[in-house]
Amino acid sequence: MKLHEYQAKEISAAYGIPVQKGTVVDRPEKIDEVALPYPVVLKAQVLVGGRGKAGGIKLAATPDEARTKAAQILGMDIKGEKVRRLLVVEAANIATEYYLAFTIDRAARRLVVIASAAGGIDIEEVARTTPEKIVKRHVDPFMRFHPYQAREIGRALAFEGRQLVEFATIAHNLSRVCIEMDAELAEINPLAVADGKLLAIDAKLIIDDNATYRHDGLPRNEELTELETAAKAEGLSYVELDGDVAIIGNGAGLVMSTLDMIAHFGGRPANFLDVGGGATTENMAQAMRIVLRKPGVRALFINIFGGITRCDDIARAIAAQPPAVPMAVRLTGTNEDEGRKILQDAGIRADVDPEAAAEEAVRLAGAA
Ligand code: GDP
Ligand code: MN
């Protein structure tokens, strides 16, 4: 479960990590009640990254400006998420930006600390273009994160003197946040030097869903997009991604391998919907309407392995409302012949081989 910045900062502050003073507002008028010295920074509280670039973070020098800008950001759509709350903080006077995070290295089966003097920007980009600017150290699960490791990393980032001590303390405290909160990721980006002091400007915390029961008082954040909420209301399990191939399959395992196949052939899934076992013609029709409602979909891939689900039921839905975008269909299993016949009569071709169909879906999306 992802936490909002303000929630992650509340926890971080409780662990002794310095953060700016701030308050959360949900309406522009509430700015008047904010008791902070100006200038302030208004920060959209959404569970996606890159808010700054998307226009969700704005500096305001006066209360009037803050109210105007708050009205602009509230209600804004950032990567499919509506902004309902703003964190208003006292603006920091940033000199330099660093990156610091603890996360799980599944291959090494332990925590890893990642730090960089190239902070503030997308760390994946730094890792790709200038990997030498990233410091990575594993954390021993029994010894935990040692103060000497914190100082060693701090020196690698060229901190010295009082700032080295501050960095080591923050790093140590962040390791405690990560371990004690059962986090998959505890990230500060940027960790900034502002007026000579280290300060967490942004905070990101993802709690392991399997461990939320161990933490009383954790917020329950709904991470669903509008379409995901609509699908959930109709009892369908639908997940949104950011590619251009819409995917419908039956069964979680089949759907997961379908995503892998699309990626294998160089495509990018736009979303996926699992119609589950025993999907009716109506379920399938509904599924198609939902995945195709997502903007940016250039091809549809339907991958059905009929068991309790009958291929003829599926085919009837496809034949009744052929999509506006090109489509690749893989249909096999129960009542396959009937299903194939229905599609054929509607002028739609279906594959038996999932890989051939996946490759075709990727090709169609590329050509569209
Ligand atoms: P993100 O874009 O979602 O990662 O949001 P951040 O909280 O990391 O803010 C993005 C960028 O806005 C930071 O890297 C800073 O450069 C800038 N920023 C955020 N807060 C402040 C602030 O208090 N003072 C200054 N000068 N810049 C800020
Ligand atoms: Mn950030």
PDB file of N, CA and C and ligand atoms in Angstrom, residues 5 9 20 40-41 43-44 48-54 57 59 89-94 97 119-121 187 189-190 199 201-203, ligand 1:
ATOM      1  N   GLU A   5       2.439  11.476   0.513  1.00  0.00           N
ATOM      2  CA  GLU A   5       3.610  12.185   1.031  1.00  0.00           C
ATOM      3  C   GLU A   5       3.388  12.661   2.470  1.00  0.00           C
ATOM      4  N   LYS A   9       5.554  11.488   5.582  1.00  0.00           N
ATOM      5  CA  LYS A   9       6.332  12.476   6.336  1.00  0.00           C
ATOM      6  C   LYS A   9       5.987  12.456   7.815  1.00  0.00           C
ATOM      7  N   GLN A  20       9.725  19.643   6.537  1.00  0.00           N
ATOM      8  CA  GLN A  20       9.192  20.999   6.649  1.00  0.00           C
ATOM      9  C   GLN A  20       7.895  20.989   7.448  1.00  0.00           C
ATOM     10  N   VAL A  40       5.222  29.627   0.530  1.00  0.00           N
ATOM     11  CA  VAL A  40       4.904  28.223   0.815  1.00  0.00           C
ATOM     12  C   VAL A  40       4.943  27.437  -0.498  1.00  0.00           C
ATOM     13  N   VAL A  41       5.017  26.110  -0.355  1.00  0.00           N
ATOM     14  CA  VAL A  41       4.930  25.241  -1.531  1.00  0.00           C
ATOM     15  C   VAL A  41       3.646  24.428  -1.400  1.00  0.00           C
ATOM     16  N   LYS A  43       1.602  21.205  -2.607  1.00  0.00           N
ATOM     17  CA  LYS A  43       1.967  19.908  -3.177  1.00  0.00           C
ATOM     18  C   LYS A  43       0.768  18.973  -3.299  1.00  0.00           C
ATOM     19  N   ALA A  44       0.440  18.601  -4.521  1.00  0.00           N
ATOM     20  CA  ALA A  44      -0.672  17.683  -4.779  1.00  0.00           C
ATOM     21  C   ALA A  44      -0.398  16.353  -4.081  1.00  0.00           C
ATOM     22  N   VAL A  48       1.083   8.968  -7.165  1.00  0.00           N
ATOM     23  CA  VAL A  48       1.965   8.734  -8.307  1.00  0.00           C
ATOM     24  C   VAL A  48       3.150   9.691  -8.214  1.00  0.00           C
ATOM     25  N   GLY A  49       4.256   9.307  -8.840  1.00  0.00           N
ATOM     26  CA  GLY A  49       5.446  10.142  -8.782  1.00  0.00           C
ATOM     27  C   GLY A  49       5.444  11.205  -9.868  1.00  0.00           C
ATOM     28  N   GLY A  50       6.482  12.045  -9.854  1.00  0.00           N
ATOM     29  CA  GLY A  50       6.629  13.058 -10.898  1.00  0.00           C
ATOM     30  C   GLY A  50       5.570  14.139 -10.850  1.00  0.00           C
ATOM     31  N   ARG A  51       5.148  14.485  -9.625  1.00  0.00           N
ATOM     32  CA  ARG A  51       4.105  15.508  -9.493  1.00  0.00           C
ATOM     33  C   ARG A  51       4.611  16.869  -9.946  1.00  0.00           C
ATOM     34  N   GLY A  52       5.882  17.123  -9.657  1.00  0.00           N
ATOM     35  CA  GLY A  52       6.477  18.409 -10.032  1.00  0.00           C
ATOM     36  C   GLY A  52       6.349  18.672 -11.521  1.00  0.00           C
ATOM     37  N   LYS A  53       6.805  17.704 -12.303  1.00  0.00           N
ATOM     38  CA  LYS A  53       6.764  17.840 -13.771  1.00  0.00           C
ATOM     39  C   LYS A  53       5.337  17.949 -14.285  1.00  0.00           C
ATOM     40  N   ALA A  54       4.386  17.319 -13.571  1.00  0.00           N
ATOM     41  CA  ALA A  54       3.001  17.324 -14.022  1.00  0.00           C
ATOM     42  C   ALA A  54       2.265  18.602 -13.603  1.00  0.00           C
ATOM     43  N   ILE A  57       3.081  20.704  -8.228  1.00  0.00           N
ATOM     44  CA  ILE A  57       3.839  21.320  -7.134  1.00  0.00           C
ATOM     45  C   ILE A  57       4.130  22.775  -7.509  1.00  0.00           C
ATOM     46  N   LEU A  59       5.048  26.931  -6.093  1.00  0.00           N
ATOM     47  CA  LEU A  59       5.496  27.861  -5.061  1.00  0.00           C
ATOM     48  C   LEU A  59       4.522  29.038  -5.028  1.00  0.00           C
ATOM     49  N   VAL A  89       3.489  23.417   2.587  1.00  0.00           N
ATOM     50  CA  VAL A  89       4.672  23.468   3.458  1.00  0.00           C
ATOM     51  C   VAL A  89       5.393  24.794   3.306  1.00  0.00           C
ATOM     52  N   GLU A  90       6.098  25.120   4.375  1.00  0.00           N
ATOM     53  CA  GLU A  90       6.980  26.283   4.360  1.00  0.00           C
ATOM     54  C   GLU A  90       8.045  26.001   3.302  1.00  0.00           C
ATOM     55  N   ALA A  91       8.228  26.921   2.324  1.00  0.00           N
ATOM     56  CA  ALA A  91       9.194  26.663   1.250  1.00  0.00           C
ATOM     57  C   ALA A  91      10.609  26.582   1.803  1.00  0.00           C
ATOM     58  N   ALA A  92      11.326  25.585   1.360  1.00  0.00           N
ATOM     59  CA  ALA A  92      12.718  25.441   1.789  1.00  0.00           C
ATOM     60  C   ALA A  92      13.612  26.102   0.756  1.00  0.00           C
ATOM     61  N   ASN A  93      14.745  26.572   1.250  1.00  0.00           N
ATOM     62  CA  ASN A  93      15.691  27.257   0.386  1.00  0.00           C
ATOM     63  C   ASN A  93      16.748  26.232  -0.048  1.00  0.00           C
ATOM     64  N   ILE A  94      16.440  25.496  -1.117  1.00  0.00           N
ATOM     65  CA  ILE A  94      17.247  24.326  -1.473  1.00  0.00           C
ATOM     66  C   ILE A  94      18.551  24.697  -2.182  1.00  0.00           C
ATOM     67  N   GLU A  97      20.388  18.698  -3.959  1.00  0.00           N
ATOM     68  CA  GLU A  97      19.410  17.630  -3.790  1.00  0.00           C
ATOM     69  C   GLU A  97      20.086  16.267  -3.884  1.00  0.00           C
ATOM     70  N   GLY A 119      20.286  13.794  -6.825  1.00  0.00           N
ATOM     71  CA  GLY A 119      18.916  13.614  -6.335  1.00  0.00           C
ATOM     72  C   GLY A 119      17.954  14.573  -6.988  1.00  0.00           C
ATOM     73  N   GLY A 120      16.685  14.467  -6.583  1.00  0.00           N
ATOM     74  CA  GLY A 120      15.670  15.372  -7.101  1.00  0.00           C
ATOM     75  C   GLY A 120      15.095  14.898  -8.411  1.00  0.00           C
ATOM     76  N   ILE A 121      15.891  14.178  -9.169  1.00  0.00           N
ATOM     77  CA  ILE A 121      15.407  13.709 -10.463  1.00  0.00           C
ATOM     78  C   ILE A 121      15.097  12.218 -10.400  1.00  0.00           C
ATOM     79  N   GLU A 187      11.610   6.029   0.769  1.00  0.00           N
ATOM     80  CA  GLU A 187      12.430   6.854  -0.112  1.00  0.00           C
ATOM     81  C   GLU A 187      12.324   8.342   0.227  1.00  0.00           C
ATOM     82  N   ASN A 189      13.326  11.692  -1.788  1.00  0.00           N
ATOM     83  CA  ASN A 189      13.853  12.244  -3.035  1.00  0.00           C
ATOM     84  C   ASN A 189      13.105  13.516  -3.418  1.00  0.00           C
ATOM     85  N   PRO A 190      13.681  14.664  -3.192  1.00  0.00           N
ATOM     86  CA  PRO A 190      15.052  14.854  -2.741  1.00  0.00           C
ATOM     87  C   PRO A 190      15.202  14.953  -1.227  1.00  0.00           C
ATOM     88  N   LEU A 199      17.283  18.084   4.959  1.00  0.00           N
ATOM     89  CA  LEU A 199      15.839  18.137   5.106  1.00  0.00           C
ATOM     90  C   LEU A 199      15.195  17.198   4.080  1.00  0.00           C
ATOM     91  N   ILE A 201      12.616  16.697   1.625  1.00  0.00           N
ATOM     92  CA  ILE A 201      11.660  17.524   0.882  1.00  0.00           C
ATOM     93  C   ILE A 201      10.471  16.682   0.424  1.00  0.00           C
ATOM     94  N   ASP A 202      10.743  15.449   0.076  1.00  0.00           N
ATOM     95  CA  ASP A 202       9.686  14.549  -0.391  1.00  0.00           C
ATOM     96  C   ASP A 202       9.882  13.215   0.330  1.00  0.00           C
ATOM     97  N   ALA A 203       8.808  12.488   0.549  1.00  0.00           N
ATOM     98  CA  ALA A 203       8.921  11.179   1.186  1.00  0.00           C
ATOM     99  C   ALA A 203       7.932  10.224   0.556  1.00  0.00           C
TER     100      ALA A 203
HETATM  101  P1  GDP B   1       7.742  14.917  -7.026  1.00  0.00           P
HETATM  102  O1  GDP B   1       7.903  15.698  -8.283  1.00  0.00           O
HETATM  103  O2  GDP B   1       6.429  14.196  -6.973  1.00  0.00           O
HETATM  104  O3  GDP B   1       8.896  13.988  -6.793  1.00  0.00           O
HETATM  105  O4  GDP B   1       7.697  15.977  -5.800  1.00  0.00           O
HETATM  106  P2  GDP B   1       8.861  16.594  -4.883  1.00  0.00           P
HETATM  107  O5  GDP B   1       8.286  16.845  -3.548  1.00  0.00           O
HETATM  108  O6  GDP B   1      10.082  15.749  -4.926  1.00  0.00           O
HETATM  109  O7  GDP B   1       9.152  17.985  -5.555  1.00  0.00           O
HETATM  110  C1  GDP B   1       9.673  18.084  -6.846  1.00  0.00           C
HETATM  111  C2  GDP B   1      10.708  19.175  -6.894  1.00  0.00           C
HETATM  112  O8  GDP B   1      10.127  20.409  -6.531  1.00  0.00           O
HETATM  113  C3  GDP B   1      11.859  18.972  -5.934  1.00  0.00           C
HETATM  114  O9  GDP B   1      12.878  18.168  -6.453  1.00  0.00           O
HETATM  115  C4  GDP B   1      12.325  20.383  -5.721  1.00  0.00           C
HETATM  116  O10 GDP B   1      13.241  20.760  -6.723  1.00  0.00           O
HETATM  117  C5  GDP B   1      11.077  21.221  -5.862  1.00  0.00           C
HETATM  118  N1  GDP B   1      10.593  21.570  -4.517  1.00  0.00           N
HETATM  119  C6  GDP B   1       9.728  20.908  -3.740  1.00  0.00           C
HETATM  120  N2  GDP B   1       9.585  21.513  -2.554  1.00  0.00           N
HETATM  121  C7  GDP B   1      10.391  22.587  -2.558  1.00  0.00           C
HETATM  122  C8  GDP B   1      10.719  23.621  -1.617  1.00  0.00           C
HETATM  123  O11 GDP B   1      10.242  23.671  -0.482  1.00  0.00           O
HETATM  124  N3  GDP B   1      11.614  24.554  -2.021  1.00  0.00           N
HETATM  125  C9  GDP B   1      12.187  24.540  -3.254  1.00  0.00           C
HETATM  126  N4  GDP B   1      13.077  25.485  -3.550  1.00  0.00           N
HETATM  127  N5  GDP B   1      11.931  23.600  -4.170  1.00  0.00           N
HETATM  128  C10 GDP B   1      11.039  22.625  -3.834  1.00  0.00           C
END
